[in-house]
Short mmCIF file of C-alpha atoms and ligand atoms in Angstrom, two decimals:
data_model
loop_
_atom_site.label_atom_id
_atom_site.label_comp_id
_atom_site.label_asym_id
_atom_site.label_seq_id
_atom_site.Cartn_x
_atom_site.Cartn_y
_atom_site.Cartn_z
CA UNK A 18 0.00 0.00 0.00
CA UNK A 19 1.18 3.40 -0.72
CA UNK A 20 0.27 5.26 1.89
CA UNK A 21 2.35 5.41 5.33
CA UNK A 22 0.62 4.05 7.83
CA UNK A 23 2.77 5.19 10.97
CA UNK A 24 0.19 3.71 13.51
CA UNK A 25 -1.76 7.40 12.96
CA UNK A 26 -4.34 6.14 15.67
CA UNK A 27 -6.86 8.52 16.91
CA UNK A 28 -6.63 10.35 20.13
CA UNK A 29 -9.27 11.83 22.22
CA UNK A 30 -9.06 15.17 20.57
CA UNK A 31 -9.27 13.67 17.64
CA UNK A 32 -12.71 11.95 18.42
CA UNK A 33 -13.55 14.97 19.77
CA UNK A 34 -12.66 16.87 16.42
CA UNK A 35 -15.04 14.27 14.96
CA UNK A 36 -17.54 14.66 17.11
CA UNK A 37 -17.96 18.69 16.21
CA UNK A 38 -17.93 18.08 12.83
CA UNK A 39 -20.60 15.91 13.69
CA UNK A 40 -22.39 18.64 15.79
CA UNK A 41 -22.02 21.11 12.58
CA UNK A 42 -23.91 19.10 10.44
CA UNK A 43 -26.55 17.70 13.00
CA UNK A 44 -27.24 21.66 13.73
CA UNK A 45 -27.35 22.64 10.01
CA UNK A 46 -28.52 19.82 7.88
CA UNK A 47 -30.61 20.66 4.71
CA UNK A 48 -31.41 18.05 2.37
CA UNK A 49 -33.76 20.01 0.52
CA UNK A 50 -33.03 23.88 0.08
CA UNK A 51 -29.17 24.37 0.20
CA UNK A 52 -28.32 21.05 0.31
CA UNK A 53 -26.10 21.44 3.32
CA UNK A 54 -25.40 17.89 4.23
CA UNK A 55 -21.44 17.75 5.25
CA UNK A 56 -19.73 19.01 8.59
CA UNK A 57 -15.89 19.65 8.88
CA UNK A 58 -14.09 21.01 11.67
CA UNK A 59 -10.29 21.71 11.91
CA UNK A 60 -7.99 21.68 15.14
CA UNK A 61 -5.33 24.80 14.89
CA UNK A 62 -2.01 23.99 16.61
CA UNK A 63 -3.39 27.12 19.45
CA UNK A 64 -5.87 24.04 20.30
CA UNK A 65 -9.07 26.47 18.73
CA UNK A 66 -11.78 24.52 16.44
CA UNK A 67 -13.45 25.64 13.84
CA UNK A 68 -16.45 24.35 12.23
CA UNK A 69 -18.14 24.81 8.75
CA UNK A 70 -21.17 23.24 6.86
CA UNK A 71 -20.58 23.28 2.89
CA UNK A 72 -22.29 26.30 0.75
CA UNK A 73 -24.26 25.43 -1.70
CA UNK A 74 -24.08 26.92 -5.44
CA UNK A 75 -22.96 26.40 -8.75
CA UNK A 76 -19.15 26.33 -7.52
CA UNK A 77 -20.19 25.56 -4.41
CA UNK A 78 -17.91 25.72 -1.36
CA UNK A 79 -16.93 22.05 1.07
CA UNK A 80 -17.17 21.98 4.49
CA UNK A 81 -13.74 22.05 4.68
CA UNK A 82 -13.03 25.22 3.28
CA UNK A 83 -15.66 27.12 5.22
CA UNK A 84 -13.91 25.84 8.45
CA UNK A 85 -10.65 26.57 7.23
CA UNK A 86 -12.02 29.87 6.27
CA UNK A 87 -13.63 30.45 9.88
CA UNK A 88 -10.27 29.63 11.13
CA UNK A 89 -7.87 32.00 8.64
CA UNK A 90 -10.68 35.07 9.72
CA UNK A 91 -10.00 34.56 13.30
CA UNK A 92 -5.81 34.89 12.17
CA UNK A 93 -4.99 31.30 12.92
CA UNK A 94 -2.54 30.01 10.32
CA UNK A 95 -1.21 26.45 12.22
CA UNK A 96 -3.54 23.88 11.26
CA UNK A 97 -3.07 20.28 13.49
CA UNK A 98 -6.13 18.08 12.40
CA UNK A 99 -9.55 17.97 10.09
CA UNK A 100 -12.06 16.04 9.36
CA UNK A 101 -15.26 15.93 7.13
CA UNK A 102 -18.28 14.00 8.15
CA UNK A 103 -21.76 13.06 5.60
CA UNK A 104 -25.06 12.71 6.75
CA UNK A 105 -28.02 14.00 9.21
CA UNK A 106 -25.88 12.96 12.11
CA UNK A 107 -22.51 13.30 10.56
CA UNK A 108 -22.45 9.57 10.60
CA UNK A 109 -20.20 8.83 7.66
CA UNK A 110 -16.58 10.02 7.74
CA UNK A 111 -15.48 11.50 3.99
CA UNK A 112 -12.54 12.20 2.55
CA UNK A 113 -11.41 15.81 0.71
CA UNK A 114 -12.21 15.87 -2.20
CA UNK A 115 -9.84 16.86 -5.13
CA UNK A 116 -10.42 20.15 -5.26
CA UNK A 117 -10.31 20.47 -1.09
CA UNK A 118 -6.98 18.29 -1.65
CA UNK A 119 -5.33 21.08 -3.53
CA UNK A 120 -6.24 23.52 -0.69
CA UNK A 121 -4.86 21.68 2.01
CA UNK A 122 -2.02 21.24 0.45
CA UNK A 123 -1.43 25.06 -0.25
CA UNK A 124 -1.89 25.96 3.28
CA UNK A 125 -0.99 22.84 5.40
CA UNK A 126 0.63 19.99 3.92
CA UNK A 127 1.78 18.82 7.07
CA UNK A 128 -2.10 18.65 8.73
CA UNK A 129 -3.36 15.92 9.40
CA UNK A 130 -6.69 14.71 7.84
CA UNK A 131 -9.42 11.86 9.59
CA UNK A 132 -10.55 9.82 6.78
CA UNK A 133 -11.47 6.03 6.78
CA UNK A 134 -8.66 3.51 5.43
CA UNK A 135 -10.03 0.13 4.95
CA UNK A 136 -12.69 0.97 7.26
CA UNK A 137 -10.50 2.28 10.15
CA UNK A 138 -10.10 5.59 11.27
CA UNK A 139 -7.11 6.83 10.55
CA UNK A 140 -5.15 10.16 10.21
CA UNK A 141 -3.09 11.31 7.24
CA UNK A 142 -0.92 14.04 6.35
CA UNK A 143 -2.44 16.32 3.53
CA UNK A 144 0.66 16.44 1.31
CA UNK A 145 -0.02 12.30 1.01
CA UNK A 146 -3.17 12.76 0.14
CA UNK A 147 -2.13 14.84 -3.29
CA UNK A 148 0.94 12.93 -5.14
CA UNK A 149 2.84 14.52 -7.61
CA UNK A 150 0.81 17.90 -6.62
CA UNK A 151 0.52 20.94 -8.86
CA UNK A 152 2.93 24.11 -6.95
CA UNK A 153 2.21 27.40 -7.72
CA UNK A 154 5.19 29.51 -8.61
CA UNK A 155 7.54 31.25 -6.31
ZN1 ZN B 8 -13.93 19.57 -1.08
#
């Protein structure tokens, strides 16, 4: 397998992480109007969470952008974990998509992301996520 699996097991802040995400989407979930039906939430090296819901339109925005927006607003720029969770309770954990992928590469290769691995929780570092990854210039 070619990802590094350097026993990345979850901690309790980690569940916890999960379990916001979780709370974002319980609190906000629209299946209907804006079709708001993912939850992220990000862990900043200061220790502060941030939460976001994805934004529905054309080019809609992920979950995981509006967090990591929420967090860049409030001036925090050292990102430690994130996750993405689908469903009315948040039940199913997601991975970034490829779009998201680029992102988190930009701005924190070296976060870690909660995704599923052969049905196992499991945390891995953005920059794996995105092989062979387009850099913008210097
Ligand atoms: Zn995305």
């Amino acid at each position: 397998m070619w990802l590094s699996n350097n026993g990345n097991l979850l901690t309790d802040k980690d569940q916890e992480l999960i379990a916001q995400a979780r709370k974002a989407i319980r609190l906000n979930y629209d299946g209907i109007n804006y079709n708001h039906t993912v939850g992220a939430a990000v862990r900043c090296k200061s220790g502060n969470v941030y939460t976001g819901v994805n934004v529905y339109s054309l080019h809609g925005a992920c979950a995981e952008q509006v967090a990591i927006g929420a967090a860049i607003t409030q001036r925090e720029r050292d990102f430690e974990t994130i996750v993405a969770v689908r469903g009315k309770e948040g039940e199913e954990i997601i991975p970034p998509c490829g779009n998201c992928r680029q992102m988190l590469y930009d701005y924190m290769p070296e976060c870690e992301v909660i995704l599923m691995v052969h049905e196992e929780e499991q945390k891995i570092r953005a920059k794996e996520l995105l092989p062979f990854a387009y850099k913008a210039e210097d």
